[in-house]
Amino acid sequence: MRVTPEDIFKKEFKKSMRGYDVDEVNEFLDQIIQSYEEVLEENKELKQQLNSPNQHSKRLKRVHPEENQDQILQEIMRRLEHLEQRMQIKSYPDR
């Protein structure tokens, strides 16, 4: 179960004769809540940043699919030429 800042805030502890200082515990819990909220916010921002380049890339591919196809075809041609050269070398090892 994921603990939220609200869960920390609402957590009640039993009181006993020789227990902890209630004010000290509450102050510490307030610090934890604040830190936890900051971490959650930072995590949210990082997730957005992580998704942002992916979304941008997807948009570019949709906007200019022909450019993407051209790049793919060029890469295929380059690889075919390279393969052809390798095959020629294997066919004629003396050259």
PDB file of N, CA and C in Angstrom:
ATOM      1  N   MET A   1       0.837  -1.184   0.000  1.00  0.00           N
ATOM      2  CA  MET A   1       0.000   0.000   0.000  1.00  0.00           C
ATOM      3  C   MET A   1       0.882   1.247   0.000  1.00  0.00           C
ATOM      4  N   ARG A   2       0.568   2.173  -0.842  1.00  0.00           N
ATOM      5  CA  ARG A   2       1.323   3.417  -0.951  1.00  0.00           C
ATOM      6  C   ARG A   2       0.865   4.387   0.130  1.00  0.00           C
ATOM      7  N   VAL A   3       1.819   4.960   0.822  1.00  0.00           N
ATOM      8  CA  VAL A   3       1.525   5.922   1.881  1.00  0.00           C
ATOM      9  C   VAL A   3       1.529   7.322   1.283  1.00  0.00           C
ATOM     10  N   THR A   4       0.477   8.074   1.555  1.00  0.00           N
ATOM     11  CA  THR A   4       0.385   9.440   1.055  1.00  0.00           C
ATOM     12  C   THR A   4       0.722  10.416   2.178  1.00  0.00           C
ATOM     13  N   PRO A   5       1.005  11.671   1.835  1.00  0.00           N
ATOM     14  CA  PRO A   5       1.231  12.672   2.886  1.00  0.00           C
ATOM     15  C   PRO A   5       0.022  12.785   3.818  1.00  0.00           C
ATOM     16  N   GLU A   6      -1.149  12.631   3.251  1.00  0.00           N
ATOM     17  CA  GLU A   6      -2.362  12.693   4.075  1.00  0.00           C
ATOM     18  C   GLU A   6      -2.404  11.538   5.075  1.00  0.00           C
ATOM     19  N   ASP A   7      -1.977  10.347   4.659  1.00  0.00           N
ATOM     20  CA  ASP A   7      -1.922   9.198   5.570  1.00  0.00           C
ATOM     21  C   ASP A   7      -1.001   9.494   6.754  1.00  0.00           C
ATOM     22  N   ILE A   8       0.130  10.110   6.455  1.00  0.00           N
ATOM     23  CA  ILE A   8       1.078  10.446   7.518  1.00  0.00           C
ATOM     24  C   ILE A   8       0.444  11.457   8.464  1.00  0.00           C
ATOM     25  N   PHE A   9      -0.226  12.452   7.885  1.00  0.00           N
ATOM     26  CA  PHE A   9      -0.850  13.497   8.693  1.00  0.00           C
ATOM     27  C   PHE A   9      -1.944  12.939   9.600  1.00  0.00           C
ATOM     28  N   LYS A  10      -2.728  12.013   9.094  1.00  0.00           N
ATOM     29  CA  LYS A  10      -3.865  11.474   9.845  1.00  0.00           C
ATOM     30  C   LYS A  10      -3.493  10.356  10.811  1.00  0.00           C
ATOM     31  N   LYS A  11      -2.279   9.864  10.739  1.00  0.00           N
ATOM     32  CA  LYS A  11      -1.867   8.738  11.583  1.00  0.00           C
ATOM     33  C   LYS A  11      -1.970   9.120  13.052  1.00  0.00           C
ATOM     34  N   GLU A  12      -2.641   8.302  13.804  1.00  0.00           N
ATOM     35  CA  GLU A  12      -2.790   8.497  15.252  1.00  0.00           C
ATOM     36  C   GLU A  12      -1.956   7.450  15.978  1.00  0.00           C
ATOM     37  N   PHE A  13      -1.305   7.870  17.049  1.00  0.00           N
ATOM     38  CA  PHE A  13      -0.501   6.964  17.861  1.00  0.00           C
ATOM     39  C   PHE A  13      -1.110   6.881  19.254  1.00  0.00           C
ATOM     40  N   LYS A  14      -0.954   5.732  19.856  1.00  0.00           N
ATOM     41  CA  LYS A  14      -1.439   5.552  21.231  1.00  0.00           C
ATOM     42  C   LYS A  14      -0.565   6.351  22.187  1.00  0.00           C
ATOM     43  N   LYS A  15      -1.183   6.849  23.226  1.00  0.00           N
ATOM     44  CA  LYS A  15      -0.439   7.580  24.250  1.00  0.00           C
ATOM     45  C   LYS A  15      -0.249   6.669  25.453  1.00  0.00           C
ATOM     46  N   SER A  16       0.910   6.781  26.067  1.00  0.00           N
ATOM     47  CA  SER A  16       1.171   6.003  27.273  1.00  0.00           C
ATOM     48  C   SER A  16       1.899   6.889  28.266  1.00  0.00           C
ATOM     49  N   MET A  17       1.991   6.435  29.477  1.00  0.00           N
ATOM     50  CA  MET A  17       2.597   7.214  30.545  1.00  0.00           C
ATOM     51  C   MET A  17       4.031   7.614  30.204  1.00  0.00           C
ATOM     52  N   ARG A  18       4.800   6.692  29.733  1.00  0.00           N
ATOM     53  CA  ARG A  18       6.212   6.954  29.507  1.00  0.00           C
ATOM     54  C   ARG A  18       6.542   6.932  28.010  1.00  0.00           C
ATOM     55  N   GLY A  19       5.593   7.409  27.204  1.00  0.00           N
ATOM     56  CA  GLY A  19       5.765   7.388  25.759  1.00  0.00           C
ATOM     57  C   GLY A  19       6.578   8.568  25.263  1.00  0.00           C
ATOM     58  N   TYR A  20       6.561   8.744  23.968  1.00  0.00           N
ATOM     59  CA  TYR A  20       7.303   9.822  23.334  1.00  0.00           C
ATOM     60  C   TYR A  20       6.616  11.162  23.573  1.00  0.00           C
ATOM     61  N   ASP A  21       7.378  12.222  23.397  1.00  0.00           N
ATOM     62  CA  ASP A  21       6.833  13.578  23.492  1.00  0.00           C
ATOM     63  C   ASP A  21       5.942  13.808  22.264  1.00  0.00           C
ATOM     64  N   VAL A  22       4.667  14.049  22.490  1.00  0.00           N
ATOM     65  CA  VAL A  22       3.690  14.181  21.411  1.00  0.00           C
ATOM     66  C   VAL A  22       4.056  15.328  20.465  1.00  0.00           C
ATOM     67  N   ASP A  23       4.444  16.456  21.011  1.00  0.00           N
ATOM     68  CA  ASP A  23       4.800  17.610  20.175  1.00  0.00           C
ATOM     69  C   ASP A  23       6.018  17.312  19.292  1.00  0.00           C
ATOM     70  N   GLU A  24       6.985  16.635  19.852  1.00  0.00           N
ATOM     71  CA  GLU A  24       8.187  16.292  19.093  1.00  0.00           C
ATOM     72  C   GLU A  24       7.849  15.340  17.941  1.00  0.00           C
ATOM     73  N   VAL A  25       6.995  14.366  18.233  1.00  0.00           N
ATOM     74  CA  VAL A  25       6.575  13.415  17.186  1.00  0.00           C
ATOM     75  C   VAL A  25       5.810  14.154  16.100  1.00  0.00           C
ATOM     76  N   ASN A  26       4.903  15.048  16.488  1.00  0.00           N
ATOM     77  CA  ASN A  26       4.119  15.789  15.501  1.00  0.00           C
ATOM     78  C   ASN A  26       4.997  16.687  14.628  1.00  0.00           C
ATOM     79  N   GLU A  27       5.969  17.335  15.216  1.00  0.00           N
ATOM     80  CA  GLU A  27       6.886  18.176  14.452  1.00  0.00           C
ATOM     81  C   GLU A  27       7.669  17.337  13.438  1.00  0.00           C
ATOM     82  N   PHE A  28       8.122  16.174  13.897  1.00  0.00           N
ATOM     83  CA  PHE A  28       8.869  15.304  12.998  1.00  0.00           C
ATOM     84  C   PHE A  28       7.981  14.809  11.851  1.00  0.00           C
ATOM     85  N   LEU A  29       6.752  14.438  12.160  1.00  0.00           N
ATOM     86  CA  LEU A  29       5.826  13.983  11.125  1.00  0.00           C
ATOM     87  C   LEU A  29       5.539  15.105  10.124  1.00  0.00           C
ATOM     88  N   ASP A  30       5.447  16.342  10.595  1.00  0.00           N
ATOM     89  CA  ASP A  30       5.253  17.475   9.690  1.00  0.00           C
ATOM     90  C   ASP A  30       6.426  17.593   8.716  1.00  0.00           C
ATOM     91  N   GLN A  31       7.638  17.398   9.208  1.00  0.00           N
ATOM     92  CA  GLN A  31       8.818  17.440   8.352  1.00  0.00           C
ATOM     93  C   GLN A  31       8.783  16.318   7.318  1.00  0.00           C
ATOM     94  N   ILE A  32       8.372  15.150   7.759  1.00  0.00           N
ATOM     95  CA  ILE A  32       8.282  14.002   6.850  1.00  0.00           C
ATOM     96  C   ILE A  32       7.246  14.277   5.768  1.00  0.00           C
ATOM     97  N   ILE A  33       6.100  14.826   6.158  1.00  0.00           N
ATOM     98  CA  ILE A  33       5.050  15.134   5.190  1.00  0.00           C
ATOM     99  C   ILE A  33       5.568  16.101   4.135  1.00  0.00           C
ATOM    100  N   GLN A  34       6.233  17.152   4.577  1.00  0.00           N
ATOM    101  CA  GLN A  34       6.745  18.150   3.645  1.00  0.00           C
ATOM    102  C   GLN A  34       7.766  17.531   2.686  1.00  0.00           C
ATOM    103  N   SER A  35       8.687  16.761   3.220  1.00  0.00           N
ATOM    104  CA  SER A  35       9.701  16.114   2.375  1.00  0.00           C
ATOM    105  C   SER A  35       9.061  15.134   1.401  1.00  0.00           C
ATOM    106  N   TYR A  36       8.106  14.396   1.871  1.00  0.00           N
ATOM    107  CA  TYR A  36       7.447  13.394   1.039  1.00  0.00           C
ATOM    108  C   TYR A  36       6.675  14.064  -0.091  1.00  0.00           C
ATOM    109  N   GLU A  37       5.998  15.171   0.212  1.00  0.00           N
ATOM    110  CA  GLU A  37       5.278  15.908  -0.829  1.00  0.00           C
ATOM    111  C   GLU A  37       6.255  16.421  -1.894  1.00  0.00           C
ATOM    112  N   GLU A  38       7.410  16.901  -1.481  1.00  0.00           N
ATOM    113  CA  GLU A  38       8.425  17.382  -2.423  1.00  0.00           C
ATOM    114  C   GLU A  38       8.920  16.248  -3.318  1.00  0.00           C
ATOM    115  N   VAL A  39       9.132  15.092  -2.725  1.00  0.00           N
ATOM    116  CA  VAL A  39       9.603  13.938  -3.500  1.00  0.00           C
ATOM    117  C   VAL A  39       8.527  13.500  -4.497  1.00  0.00           C
ATOM    118  N   LEU A  40       7.272  13.479  -4.071  1.00  0.00           N
ATOM    119  CA  LEU A  40       6.191  13.101  -4.974  1.00  0.00           C
ATOM    120  C   LEU A  40       6.075  14.082  -6.143  1.00  0.00           C
ATOM    121  N   GLU A  41       6.207  15.362  -5.860  1.00  0.00           N
ATOM    122  CA  GLU A  41       6.135  16.377  -6.911  1.00  0.00           C
ATOM    123  C   GLU A  41       7.305  16.238  -7.890  1.00  0.00           C
ATOM    124  N   GLU A  42       8.491  16.016  -7.352  1.00  0.00           N
ATOM    125  CA  GLU A  42       9.664  15.832  -8.206  1.00  0.00           C
ATOM    126  C   GLU A  42       9.498  14.587  -9.082  1.00  0.00           C
ATOM    127  N   ASN A  43       8.982  13.533  -8.502  1.00  0.00           N
ATOM    128  CA  ASN A  43       8.742  12.294  -9.244  1.00  0.00           C
ATOM    129  C   ASN A  43       7.753  12.541 -10.389  1.00  0.00           C
ATOM    130  N   LYS A  44       6.712  13.288 -10.110  1.00  0.00           N
ATOM    131  CA  LYS A  44       5.717  13.614 -11.132  1.00  0.00           C
ATOM    132  C   LYS A  44       6.359  14.400 -12.276  1.00  0.00           C
ATOM    133  N   GLU A  45       7.173  15.399 -11.935  1.00  0.00           N
ATOM    134  CA  GLU A  45       7.846  16.207 -12.952  1.00  0.00           C
ATOM    135  C   GLU A  45       8.803  15.366 -13.801  1.00  0.00           C
ATOM    136  N   LEU A  46       9.536  14.484 -13.157  1.00  0.00           N
ATOM    137  CA  LEU A  46      10.475  13.634 -13.889  1.00  0.00           C
ATOM    138  C   LEU A  46       9.745  12.690 -14.838  1.00  0.00           C
ATOM    139  N   LYS A  47       8.615  12.173 -14.409  1.00  0.00           N
ATOM    140  CA  LYS A  47       7.825  11.306 -15.286  1.00  0.00           C
ATOM    141  C   LYS A  47       7.332  12.078 -16.498  1.00  0.00           C
ATOM    142  N   GLN A  48       6.924  13.325 -16.274  1.00  0.00           N
ATOM    143  CA  GLN A  48       6.472  14.150 -17.394  1.00  0.00           C
ATOM    144  C   GLN A  48       7.615  14.417 -18.359  1.00  0.00           C
ATOM    145  N   GLN A  49       8.787  14.704 -17.822  1.00  0.00           N
ATOM    146  CA  GLN A  49       9.952  14.946 -18.672  1.00  0.00           C
ATOM    147  C   GLN A  49      10.327  13.692 -19.448  1.00  0.00           C
ATOM    148  N   LEU A  50      10.204  12.559 -18.797  1.00  0.00           N
ATOM    149  CA  LEU A  50      10.540  11.298 -19.434  1.00  0.00           C
ATOM    150  C   LEU A  50       9.587  11.007 -20.592  1.00  0.00           C
ATOM    151  N   ASN A  51       8.325  11.310 -20.407  1.00  0.00           N
ATOM    152  CA  ASN A  51       7.335  11.077 -21.455  1.00  0.00           C
ATOM    153  C   ASN A  51       7.387  12.126 -22.556  1.00  0.00           C
ATOM    154  N   SER A  52       7.859  13.285 -22.255  1.00  0.00           N
ATOM    155  CA  SER A  52       7.869  14.389 -23.213  1.00  0.00           C
ATOM    156  C   SER A  52       8.646  14.077 -24.495  1.00  0.00           C
ATOM    157  N   PRO A  53       9.896  13.588 -24.426  1.00  0.00           N
ATOM    158  CA  PRO A  53      10.610  13.283 -25.676  1.00  0.00           C
ATOM    159  C   PRO A  53       9.908  12.214 -26.504  1.00  0.00           C
ATOM    160  N   ASN A  54       9.304  11.247 -25.841  1.00  0.00           N
ATOM    161  CA  ASN A  54       8.594  10.195 -26.569  1.00  0.00           C
ATOM    162  C   ASN A  54       7.412  10.778 -27.325  1.00  0.00           C
ATOM    163  N   GLN A  55       6.677  11.669 -26.677  1.00  0.00           N
ATOM    164  CA  GLN A  55       5.540  12.288 -27.333  1.00  0.00           C
ATOM    165  C   GLN A  55       6.000  13.146 -28.502  1.00  0.00           C
ATOM    166  N   HIS A  56       7.083  13.874 -28.306  1.00  0.00           N
ATOM    167  CA  HIS A  56       7.618  14.721 -29.369  1.00  0.00           C
ATOM    168  C   HIS A  56       8.042  13.862 -30.566  1.00  0.00           C
ATOM    169  N   SER A  57       8.695  12.769 -30.299  1.00  0.00           N
ATOM    170  CA  SER A  57       9.141  11.874 -31.362  1.00  0.00           C
ATOM    171  C   SER A  57       7.951  11.296 -32.126  1.00  0.00           C
ATOM    172  N   LYS A  58       6.919  10.912 -31.422  1.00  0.00           N
ATOM    173  CA  LYS A  58       5.724  10.363 -32.069  1.00  0.00           C
ATOM    174  C   LYS A  58       5.060  11.416 -32.954  1.00  0.00           C
ATOM    175  N   ARG A  59       5.000  12.657 -32.461  1.00  0.00           N
ATOM    176  CA  ARG A  59       4.405  13.724 -33.257  1.00  0.00           C
ATOM    177  C   ARG A  59       5.208  13.959 -34.527  1.00  0.00           C
ATOM    178  N   LEU A  60       6.525  13.953 -34.422  1.00  0.00           N
ATOM    179  CA  LEU A  60       7.362  14.172 -35.597  1.00  0.00           C
ATOM    180  C   LEU A  60       7.142  13.085 -36.635  1.00  0.00           C
ATOM    181  N   LYS A  61       7.019  11.863 -36.186  1.00  0.00           N
ATOM    182  CA  LYS A  61       6.815  10.759 -37.125  1.00  0.00           C
ATOM    183  C   LYS A  61       5.463  10.884 -37.824  1.00  0.00           C
ATOM    184  N   ARG A  62       4.467  11.390 -37.114  1.00  0.00           N
ATOM    185  CA  ARG A  62       3.153  11.574 -37.730  1.00  0.00           C
ATOM    186  C   ARG A  62       3.158  12.758 -38.694  1.00  0.00           C
ATOM    187  N   VAL A  63       3.864  13.815 -38.332  1.00  0.00           N
ATOM    188  CA  VAL A  63       3.879  15.019 -39.149  1.00  0.00           C
ATOM    189  C   VAL A  63       4.640  14.792 -40.449  1.00  0.00           C
ATOM    190  N   HIS A  64       5.768  14.078 -40.403  1.00  0.00           N
ATOM    191  CA  HIS A  64       6.611  13.871 -41.578  1.00  0.00           C
ATOM    192  C   HIS A  64       6.909  12.391 -41.802  1.00  0.00           C
ATOM    193  N   PRO A  65       5.876  11.601 -42.061  1.00  0.00           N
ATOM    194  CA  PRO A  65       6.149  10.165 -42.242  1.00  0.00           C
ATOM    195  C   PRO A  65       7.008   9.873 -43.460  1.00  0.00           C
ATOM    196  N   GLU A  66       6.888  10.715 -44.508  1.00  0.00           N
ATOM    197  CA  GLU A  66       7.688  10.466 -45.716  1.00  0.00           C
ATOM    198  C   GLU A  66       9.171  10.670 -45.445  1.00  0.00           C
ATOM    199  N   GLU A  67       9.510  11.623 -44.583  1.00  0.00           N
ATOM    200  CA  GLU A  67      10.915  11.821 -44.231  1.00  0.00           C
ATOM    201  C   GLU A  67      11.447  10.602 -43.490  1.00  0.00           C
ATOM    202  N   ASN A  68      10.643  10.067 -42.627  1.00  0.00           N
ATOM    203  CA  ASN A  68      11.035   8.876 -41.885  1.00  0.00           C
ATOM    204  C   ASN A  68      11.246   7.708 -42.847  1.00  0.00           C
ATOM    205  N   GLN A  69      10.376   7.582 -43.819  1.00  0.00           N
ATOM    206  CA  GLN A  69      10.517   6.516 -44.813  1.00  0.00           C
ATOM    207  C   GLN A  69      11.779   6.701 -45.639  1.00  0.00           C
ATOM    208  N   ASP A  70      12.058   7.937 -46.003  1.00  0.00           N
ATOM    209  CA  ASP A  70      13.282   8.218 -46.762  1.00  0.00           C
ATOM    210  C   ASP A  70      14.523   7.812 -45.974  1.00  0.00           C
ATOM    211  N   GLN A  71      14.523   8.117 -44.706  1.00  0.00           N
ATOM    212  CA  GLN A  71      15.661   7.748 -43.861  1.00  0.00           C
ATOM    213  C   GLN A  71      15.806   6.238 -43.784  1.00  0.00           C
ATOM    214  N   ILE A  72      14.698   5.558 -43.664  1.00  0.00           N
ATOM    215  CA  ILE A  72      14.731   4.093 -43.595  1.00  0.00           C
ATOM    216  C   ILE A  72      15.274   3.520 -44.898  1.00  0.00           C
ATOM    217  N   LEU A  73      14.785   4.045 -46.014  1.00  0.00           N
ATOM    218  CA  LEU A  73      15.262   3.558 -47.322  1.00  0.00           C
ATOM    219  C   LEU A  73      16.754   3.829 -47.509  1.00  0.00           C
ATOM    220  N   GLN A  74      17.205   4.979 -47.094  1.00  0.00           N
ATOM    221  CA  GLN A  74      18.631   5.298 -47.200  1.00  0.00           C
ATOM    222  C   GLN A  74      19.465   4.342 -46.359  1.00  0.00           C
ATOM    223  N   GLU A  75      18.983   4.041 -45.181  1.00  0.00           N
ATOM    224  CA  GLU A  75      19.713   3.110 -44.315  1.00  0.00           C
ATOM    225  C   GLU A  75      19.743   1.715 -44.937  1.00  0.00           C
ATOM    226  N   ILE A  76      18.651   1.300 -45.523  1.00  0.00           N
ATOM    227  CA  ILE A  76      18.596  -0.011 -46.184  1.00  0.00           C
ATOM    228  C   ILE A  76      19.596  -0.055 -47.345  1.00  0.00           C
ATOM    229  N   MET A  77      19.602   0.995 -48.133  1.00  0.00           N
ATOM    230  CA  MET A  77      20.535   1.051 -49.262  1.00  0.00           C
ATOM    231  C   MET A  77      21.989   1.019 -48.779  1.00  0.00           C
ATOM    232  N   ARG A  78      22.287   1.756 -47.750  1.00  0.00           N
ATOM    233  CA  ARG A  78      23.648   1.779 -47.206  1.00  0.00           C
ATOM    234  C   ARG A  78      24.053   0.381 -46.756  1.00  0.00           C
ATOM    235  N   ARG A  79      23.148  -0.293 -46.074  1.00  0.00           N
ATOM    236  CA  ARG A  79      23.463  -1.647 -45.605  1.00  0.00           C
ATOM    237  C   ARG A  79      23.620  -2.629 -46.753  1.00  0.00           C
ATOM    238  N   LEU A  80      22.794  -2.484 -47.778  1.00  0.00           N
ATOM    239  CA  LEU A  80      22.921  -3.361 -48.941  1.00  0.00           C
ATOM    240  C   LEU A  80      24.263  -3.156 -49.642  1.00  0.00           C
ATOM    241  N   GLU A  81      24.660  -1.920 -49.783  1.00  0.00           N
ATOM    242  CA  GLU A  81      25.960  -1.637 -50.396  1.00  0.00           C
ATOM    243  C   GLU A  81      27.091  -2.239 -49.570  1.00  0.00           C
ATOM    244  N   HIS A  82      26.979  -2.093 -48.287  1.00  0.00           N
ATOM    245  CA  HIS A  82      28.000  -2.653 -47.406  1.00  0.00           C
ATOM    246  C   HIS A  82      28.035  -4.184 -47.538  1.00  0.00           C
ATOM    247  N   LEU A  83      26.880  -4.792 -47.569  1.00  0.00           N
ATOM    248  CA  LEU A  83      26.794  -6.241 -47.709  1.00  0.00           C
ATOM    249  C   LEU A  83      27.372  -6.679 -49.063  1.00  0.00           C
ATOM    250  N   GLU A  84      27.043  -5.939 -50.093  1.00  0.00           N
ATOM    251  CA  GLU A  84      27.556  -6.251 -51.418  1.00  0.00           C
ATOM    252  C   GLU A  84      29.093  -6.199 -51.450  1.00  0.00           C
ATOM    253  N   GLN A  85      29.648  -5.184 -50.813  1.00  0.00           N
ATOM    254  CA  GLN A  85      31.112  -5.064 -50.746  1.00  0.00           C
ATOM    255  C   GLN A  85      31.716  -6.241 -49.991  1.00  0.00           C
ATOM    256  N   ARG A  86      31.100  -6.626 -48.908  1.00  0.00           N
ATOM    257  CA  ARG A  86      31.609  -7.756 -48.130  1.00  0.00           C
ATOM    258  C   ARG A  86      31.551  -9.043 -48.939  1.00  0.00           C
ATOM    259  N   MET A  87      30.486  -9.208 -49.705  1.00  0.00           N
ATOM    260  CA  MET A  87      30.343 -10.421 -50.507  1.00  0.00           C
ATOM    261  C   MET A  87      31.394 -10.451 -51.617  1.00  0.00           C
ATOM    262  N   GLN A  88      31.688  -9.305 -52.191  1.00  0.00           N
ATOM    263  CA  GLN A  88      32.705  -9.244 -53.237  1.00  0.00           C
ATOM    264  C   GLN A  88      34.072  -9.597 -52.653  1.00  0.00           C
ATOM    265  N   ILE A  89      34.338  -9.129 -51.471  1.00  0.00           N
ATOM    266  CA  ILE A  89      35.614  -9.444 -50.827  1.00  0.00           C
ATOM    267  C   ILE A  89      35.720 -10.947 -50.578  1.00  0.00           C
ATOM    268  N   LYS A  90      34.629 -11.561 -50.133  1.00  0.00           N
ATOM    269  CA  LYS A  90      34.646 -13.001 -49.884  1.00  0.00           C
ATOM    270  C   LYS A  90      34.761 -13.791 -51.185  1.00  0.00           C
ATOM    271  N   SER A  91      34.137 -13.279 -52.247  1.00  0.00           N
ATOM    272  CA  SER A  91      34.178 -13.980 -53.535  1.00  0.00           C
ATOM    273  C   SER A  91      35.560 -13.925 -54.160  1.00  0.00           C
ATOM    274  N   TYR A  92      36.236 -12.808 -53.967  1.00  0.00           N
ATOM    275  CA  TYR A  92      37.562 -12.603 -54.547  1.00  0.00           C
ATOM    276  C   TYR A  92      38.542 -12.230 -53.436  1.00  0.00           C
ATOM    277  N   PRO A  93      38.957 -13.190 -52.646  1.00  0.00           N
ATOM    278  CA  PRO A  93      39.834 -12.876 -51.511  1.00  0.00           C
ATOM    279  C   PRO A  93      41.202 -12.350 -51.910  1.00  0.00           C
ATOM    280  N   ASP A  94      41.643 -12.599 -53.161  1.00  0.00           N
ATOM    281  CA  ASP A  94      42.966 -12.151 -53.593  1.00  0.00           C
ATOM    282  C   ASP A  94      43.006 -10.661 -53.883  1.00  0.00           C
ATOM    283  N   ARG A  95      41.922 -10.043 -54.091  1.00  0.00           N
ATOM    284  CA  ARG A  95      41.890  -8.619 -54.471  1.00  0.00           C
ATOM    285  C   ARG A  95      42.069  -7.729 -53.301  1.00  0.00           C
TER     286      ARG A  95
END
